[in-house]
XYZ file of C-alpha atoms in Angstrom:
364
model
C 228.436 -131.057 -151.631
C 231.490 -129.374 -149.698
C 230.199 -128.998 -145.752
C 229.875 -124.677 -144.891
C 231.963 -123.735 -142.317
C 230.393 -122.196 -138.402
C 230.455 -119.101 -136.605
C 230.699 -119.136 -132.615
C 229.023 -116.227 -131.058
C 228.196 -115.751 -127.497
C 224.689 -116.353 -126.454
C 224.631 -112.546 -125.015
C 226.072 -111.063 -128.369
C 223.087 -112.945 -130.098
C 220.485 -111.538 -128.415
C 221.929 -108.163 -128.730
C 221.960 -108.374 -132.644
C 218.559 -110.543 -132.948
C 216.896 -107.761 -130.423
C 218.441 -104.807 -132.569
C 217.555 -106.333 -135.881
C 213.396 -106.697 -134.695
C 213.804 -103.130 -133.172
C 214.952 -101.608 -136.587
C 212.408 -103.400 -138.346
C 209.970 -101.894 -135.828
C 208.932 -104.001 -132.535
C 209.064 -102.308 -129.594
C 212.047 -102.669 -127.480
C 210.005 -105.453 -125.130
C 208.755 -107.475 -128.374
C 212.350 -106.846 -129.804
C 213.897 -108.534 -126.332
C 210.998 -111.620 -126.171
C 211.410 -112.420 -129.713
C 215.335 -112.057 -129.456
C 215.633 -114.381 -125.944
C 212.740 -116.908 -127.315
C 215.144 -117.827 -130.709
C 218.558 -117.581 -129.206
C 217.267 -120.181 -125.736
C 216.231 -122.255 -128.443
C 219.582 -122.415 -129.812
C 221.185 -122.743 -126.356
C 219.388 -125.651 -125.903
C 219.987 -127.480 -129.182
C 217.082 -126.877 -131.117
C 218.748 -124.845 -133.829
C 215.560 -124.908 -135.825
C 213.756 -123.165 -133.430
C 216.660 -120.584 -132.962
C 217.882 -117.423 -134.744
C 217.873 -118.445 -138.160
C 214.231 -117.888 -138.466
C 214.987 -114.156 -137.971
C 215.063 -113.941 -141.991
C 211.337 -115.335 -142.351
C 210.254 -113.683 -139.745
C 210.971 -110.171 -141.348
C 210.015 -110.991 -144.699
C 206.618 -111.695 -143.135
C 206.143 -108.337 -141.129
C 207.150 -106.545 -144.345
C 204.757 -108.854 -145.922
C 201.972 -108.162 -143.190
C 201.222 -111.800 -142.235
C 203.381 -110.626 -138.627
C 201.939 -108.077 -137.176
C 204.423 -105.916 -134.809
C 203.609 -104.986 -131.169
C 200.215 -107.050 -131.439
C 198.642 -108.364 -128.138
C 196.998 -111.628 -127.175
C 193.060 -111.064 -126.853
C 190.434 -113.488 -124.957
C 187.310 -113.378 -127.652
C 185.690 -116.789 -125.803
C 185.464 -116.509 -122.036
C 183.958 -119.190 -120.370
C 186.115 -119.269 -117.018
C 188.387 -122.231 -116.904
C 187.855 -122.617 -120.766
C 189.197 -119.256 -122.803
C 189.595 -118.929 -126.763
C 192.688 -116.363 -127.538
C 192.991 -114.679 -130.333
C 196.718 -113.906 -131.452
C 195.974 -111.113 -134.406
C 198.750 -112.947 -136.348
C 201.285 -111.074 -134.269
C 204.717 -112.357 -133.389
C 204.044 -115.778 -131.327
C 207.240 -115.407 -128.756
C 204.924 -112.397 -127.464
C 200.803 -113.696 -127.792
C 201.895 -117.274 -126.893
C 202.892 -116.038 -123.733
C 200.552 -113.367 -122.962
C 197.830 -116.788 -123.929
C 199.804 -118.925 -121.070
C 199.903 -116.243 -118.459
C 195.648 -115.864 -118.939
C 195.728 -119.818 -118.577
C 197.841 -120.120 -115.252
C 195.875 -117.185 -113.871
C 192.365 -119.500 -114.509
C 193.936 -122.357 -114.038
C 195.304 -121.349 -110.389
C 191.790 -119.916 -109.713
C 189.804 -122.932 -111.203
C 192.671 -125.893 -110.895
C 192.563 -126.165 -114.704
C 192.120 -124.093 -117.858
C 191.932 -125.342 -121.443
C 193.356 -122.372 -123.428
C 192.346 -122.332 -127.288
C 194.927 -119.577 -128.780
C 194.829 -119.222 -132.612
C 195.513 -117.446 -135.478
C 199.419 -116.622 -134.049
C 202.654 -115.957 -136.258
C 205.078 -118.782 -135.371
C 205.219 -119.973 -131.760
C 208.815 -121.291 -131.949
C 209.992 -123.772 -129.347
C 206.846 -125.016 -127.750
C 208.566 -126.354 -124.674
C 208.948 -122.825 -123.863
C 204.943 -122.449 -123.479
C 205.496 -125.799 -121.129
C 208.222 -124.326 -118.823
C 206.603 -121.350 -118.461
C 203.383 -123.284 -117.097
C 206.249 -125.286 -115.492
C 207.731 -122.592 -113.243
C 204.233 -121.590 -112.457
C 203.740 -124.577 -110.777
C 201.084 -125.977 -113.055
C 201.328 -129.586 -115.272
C 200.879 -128.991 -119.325
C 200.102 -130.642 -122.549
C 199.990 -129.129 -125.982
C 199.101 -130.110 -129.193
C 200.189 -127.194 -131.634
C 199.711 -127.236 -135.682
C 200.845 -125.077 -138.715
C 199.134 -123.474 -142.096
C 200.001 -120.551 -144.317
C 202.371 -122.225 -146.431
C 203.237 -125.735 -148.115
C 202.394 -129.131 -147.064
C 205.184 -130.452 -145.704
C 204.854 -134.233 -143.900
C 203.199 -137.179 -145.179
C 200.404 -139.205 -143.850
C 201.159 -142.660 -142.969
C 201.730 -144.807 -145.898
C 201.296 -141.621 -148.125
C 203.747 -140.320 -150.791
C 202.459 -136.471 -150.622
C 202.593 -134.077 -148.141
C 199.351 -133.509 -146.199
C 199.953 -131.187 -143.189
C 203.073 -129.936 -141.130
C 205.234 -130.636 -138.195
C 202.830 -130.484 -135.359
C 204.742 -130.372 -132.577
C 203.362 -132.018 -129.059
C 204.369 -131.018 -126.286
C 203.740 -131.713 -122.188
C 205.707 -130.469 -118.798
C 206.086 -131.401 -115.690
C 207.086 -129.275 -112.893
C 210.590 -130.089 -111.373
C 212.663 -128.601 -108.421
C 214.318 -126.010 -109.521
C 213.368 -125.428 -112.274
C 214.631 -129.478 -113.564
C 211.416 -129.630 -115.545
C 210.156 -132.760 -117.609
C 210.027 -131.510 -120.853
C 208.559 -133.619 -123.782
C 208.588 -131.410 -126.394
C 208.312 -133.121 -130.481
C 207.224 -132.425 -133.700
C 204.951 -135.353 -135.022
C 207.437 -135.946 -137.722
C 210.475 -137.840 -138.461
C 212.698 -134.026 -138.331
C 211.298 -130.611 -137.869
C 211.505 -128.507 -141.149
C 214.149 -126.368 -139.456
C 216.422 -129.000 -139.057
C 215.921 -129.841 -142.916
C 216.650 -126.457 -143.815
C 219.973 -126.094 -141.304
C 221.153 -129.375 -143.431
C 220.024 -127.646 -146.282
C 222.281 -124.644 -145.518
C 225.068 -126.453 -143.987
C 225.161 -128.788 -147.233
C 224.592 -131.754 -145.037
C 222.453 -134.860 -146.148
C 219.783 -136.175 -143.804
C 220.005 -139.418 -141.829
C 218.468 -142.218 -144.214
C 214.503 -142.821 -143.403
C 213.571 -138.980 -143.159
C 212.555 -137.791 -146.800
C 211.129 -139.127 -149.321
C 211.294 -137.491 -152.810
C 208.256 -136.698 -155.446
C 208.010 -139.534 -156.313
C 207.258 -141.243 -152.572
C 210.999 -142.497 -152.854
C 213.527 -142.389 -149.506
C 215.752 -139.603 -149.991
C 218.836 -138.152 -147.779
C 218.916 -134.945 -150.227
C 217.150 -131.733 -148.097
C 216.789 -130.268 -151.411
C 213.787 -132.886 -151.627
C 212.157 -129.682 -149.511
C 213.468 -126.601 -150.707
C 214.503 -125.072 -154.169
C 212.078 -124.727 -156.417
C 210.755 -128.955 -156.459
C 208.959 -130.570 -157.395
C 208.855 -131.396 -153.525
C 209.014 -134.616 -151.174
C 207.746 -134.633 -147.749
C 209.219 -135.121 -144.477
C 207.867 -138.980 -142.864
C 205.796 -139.431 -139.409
C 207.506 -140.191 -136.640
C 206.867 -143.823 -135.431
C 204.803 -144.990 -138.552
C 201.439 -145.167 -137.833
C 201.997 -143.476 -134.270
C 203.166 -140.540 -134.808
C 201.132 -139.995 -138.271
C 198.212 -140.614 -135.932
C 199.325 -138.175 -133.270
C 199.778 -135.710 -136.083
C 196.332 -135.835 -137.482
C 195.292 -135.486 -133.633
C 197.352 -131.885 -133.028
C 195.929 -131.225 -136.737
C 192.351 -131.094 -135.109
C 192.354 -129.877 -131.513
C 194.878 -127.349 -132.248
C 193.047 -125.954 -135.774
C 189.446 -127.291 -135.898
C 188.813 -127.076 -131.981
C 190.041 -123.817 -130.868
C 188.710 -122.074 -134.941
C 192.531 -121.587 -136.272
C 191.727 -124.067 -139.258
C 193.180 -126.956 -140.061
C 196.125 -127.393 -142.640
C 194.206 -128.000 -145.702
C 193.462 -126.739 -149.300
C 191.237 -123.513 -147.376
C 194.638 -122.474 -145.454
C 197.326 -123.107 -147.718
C 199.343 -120.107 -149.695
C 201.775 -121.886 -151.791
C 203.322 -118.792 -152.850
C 204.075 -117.052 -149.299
C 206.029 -118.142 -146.431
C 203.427 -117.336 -143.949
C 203.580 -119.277 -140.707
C 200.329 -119.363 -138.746
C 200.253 -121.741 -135.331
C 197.238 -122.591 -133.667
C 197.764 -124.511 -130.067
C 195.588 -126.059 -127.907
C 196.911 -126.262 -124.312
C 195.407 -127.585 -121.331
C 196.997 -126.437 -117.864
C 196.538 -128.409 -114.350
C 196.998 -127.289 -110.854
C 197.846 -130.567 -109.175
C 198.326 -128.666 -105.954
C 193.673 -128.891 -106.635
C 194.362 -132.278 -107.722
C 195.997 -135.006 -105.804
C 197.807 -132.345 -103.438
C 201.563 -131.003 -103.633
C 203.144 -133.501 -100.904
C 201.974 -136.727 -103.007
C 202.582 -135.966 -106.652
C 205.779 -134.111 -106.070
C 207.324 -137.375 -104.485
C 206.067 -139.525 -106.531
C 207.374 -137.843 -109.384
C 210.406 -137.896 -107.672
C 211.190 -141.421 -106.674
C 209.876 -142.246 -110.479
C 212.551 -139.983 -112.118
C 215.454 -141.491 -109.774
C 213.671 -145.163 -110.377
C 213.771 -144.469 -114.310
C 217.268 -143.296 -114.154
C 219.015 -145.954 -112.002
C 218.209 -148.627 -115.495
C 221.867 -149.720 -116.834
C 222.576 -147.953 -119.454
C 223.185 -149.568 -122.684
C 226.889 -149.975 -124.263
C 227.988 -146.892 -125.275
C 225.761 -144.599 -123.134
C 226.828 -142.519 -120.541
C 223.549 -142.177 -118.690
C 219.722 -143.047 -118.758
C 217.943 -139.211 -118.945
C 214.482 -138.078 -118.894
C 212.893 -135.463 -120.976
C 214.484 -131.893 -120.814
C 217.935 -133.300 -119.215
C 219.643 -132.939 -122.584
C 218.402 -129.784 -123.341
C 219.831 -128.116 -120.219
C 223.096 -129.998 -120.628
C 222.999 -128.631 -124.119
C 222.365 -125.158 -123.063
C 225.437 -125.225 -120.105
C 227.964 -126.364 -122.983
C 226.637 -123.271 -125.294
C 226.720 -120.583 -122.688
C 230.204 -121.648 -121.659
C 231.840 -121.693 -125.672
C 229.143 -120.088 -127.555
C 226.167 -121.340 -130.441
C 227.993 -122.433 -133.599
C 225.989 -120.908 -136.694
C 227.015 -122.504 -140.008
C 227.872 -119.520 -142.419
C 225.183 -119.735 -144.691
C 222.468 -119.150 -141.632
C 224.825 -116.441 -140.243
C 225.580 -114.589 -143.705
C 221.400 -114.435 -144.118
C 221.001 -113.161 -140.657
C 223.418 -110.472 -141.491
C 221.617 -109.635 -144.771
C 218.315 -109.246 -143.035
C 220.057 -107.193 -140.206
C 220.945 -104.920 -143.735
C 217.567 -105.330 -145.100
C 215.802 -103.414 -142.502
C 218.207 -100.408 -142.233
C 221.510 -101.216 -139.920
C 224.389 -100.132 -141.350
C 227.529 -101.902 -141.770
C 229.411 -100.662 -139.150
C 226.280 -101.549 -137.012
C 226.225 -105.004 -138.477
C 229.836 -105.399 -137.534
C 229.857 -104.059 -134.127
C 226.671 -105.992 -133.044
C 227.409 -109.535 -134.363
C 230.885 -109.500 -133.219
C 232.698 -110.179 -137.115
């Protein structure tokens, strides 16, 4: 297959478009901005499949009705520093973070909450949820998982699909705003990363797919099209397939979002429904400011001074690429491979800008 070509816009000019496009279709200007920053600093910092080329799905499922527009986060368990949040379905970027603003309020009343938010449309990037518990102050670990649509990753040793992505995900406050930020989906690649490839007409890296038949592929067709289907592998064999199955239940059976399983899945719709279980520390209430913060500190610099290996510039923690990522983006722009870019225009179409408005907005 012949390799698409890329557009470079600036990060600015994205929002703008991605925050007109969820206004037409009929957010409010604040869920239009929240949704619009969430995907495009998801971009910035790498994590294209995260970023603005879930804008399409997105609006197909508000027209559909499995997003709700302009929906709030709502506590329906209170129990003090443990809360159950109800997301209505509506659009994640906004009842993700109205869930993680109840939990730092508890948890800097209480020193820790443990916030069980389900039933949300996709939460995108979950190290967002993390940084924003991060610049509160507070320490965070998440364990996040998906239904509404297909089976996508395979247990360990398996040859079908058996749940999705689950993402995991924990923060550590760092000055200014330097975060730790370990932030991964349970498997091998997240599906948006097989479906930029798939646009892009790239093949995978070897030992990410396997086809129907439970055979390695490098083909992201193997997921998309009309199959039959492979699956996506676990991350670190028997490791990550564990840690999967471990999101799996906190995040669905534990907080009442339902697991991935033959009761949740719509093979026929591309709904996208997170549940995330999230537990949020005050260690100011734990081991006091003075001695974590240094610790933490002469860790990092200890972890960093290793030798690199041959080949490597530097040793990094968790969330250092990500912010070197987003530095390079803001300064020359997000490339967009055409094929993402032509279906963000379409939907920008689809819900009622015109051409001219198209144009102007997205810069081509």
């Amino acid at each position: 297959m012949a390799n698409v070509g890329e557009v470079i816009v600036r990060a600015d000019r994205l929002t703008d478009f991605v925050t007109a496009i969820c206004e037409k279709d009929g957010s409010d200007p604040a869920e239009a901005a929240l949704v619009a920053e969430n995907l495009v600093q998801a971009n910035l910092f790498g994590h294209d499949s995260h970023g603005v080329g879930m804008v399409p799905r997105y609006i197909e499922n508000t027209r559909a009705g499995s997003c709700k527009r302009n929906w709030h986060a709502e506590i329906v368990v209170d129990n003090g520093p443990l809360i159950t949040v109800d997301g209505g379905k509506g659009y994640g970027q906004v009842v993700a973070r109205e869930a993680m603003q109840f939990g730092i309020d508890r948890a800097k009343e209480h020193g820790v909450c443990v916030v069980g938010l389900r039933n949300c449309h996709h939460i995108g990037r979950i190290g967002a949820w993390g940084e924003q518990c991060a610049d509160a102050g507070l320490i965070s670990t998440h364990y996040v998982n998906v239904h509404g649509h297909k089976s996508l990753v395979a247990p360990f040793a398996g040859a079908e699909a058996r749940f999705t992505t689950n993402p995991y995900c924990c923060t550590i406050p760092g000055a200014n705003g330097e975060h730790i930020v370990l932030d991964f989906a349970t498997s091998q690649v997240a599906m948006g990363k097989v479906r930029v490839a798939y646009n892009k007409r790239d093949q995978m890296e070897p030992g990410l797919l396997i086809d129907h038949d439970g055979k390695p592929s490098t083909d992201p067709g193997v997921m998309w099209g009309n199959g039959p289907f492979g699956a996506i592998l676990p991350f670190g064999l028997h490791k990550g397939g564990g840690l999967a199955v471990i999101c799996d239940i906190l995040a669905g059976a534990l907080t009442g979002g339902l697991t991935h399983s033959p009761k949740t899945i719509k093979h026929d719709t591309g709904d996208i429904v997170n549940n995330m279980l999230s537990i949020l520390i005050d260690p100011a209430k734990l081991g006091g400011d003075s001695v974590w913060q240094q610790d933490t500190q002469d860790f990092v610099a200890w972890v960093k001074s290793s030798r690199p290996q041959p080949g490597v510039e530097a040793v990094l923690v968790p969330g250092e690429p990500e912010r070197m990522r987003r530095a390079d983006r803001l300064a020359k722009g997000i490339a967009i491979d055409e094929t993402t870019w032509a279906q963000l225009c379409d939907t920008a179409r689809l819900v009622g800008l015109s051409e001219a408005e198209v144009c102007a907005l997205s810069g081509v």
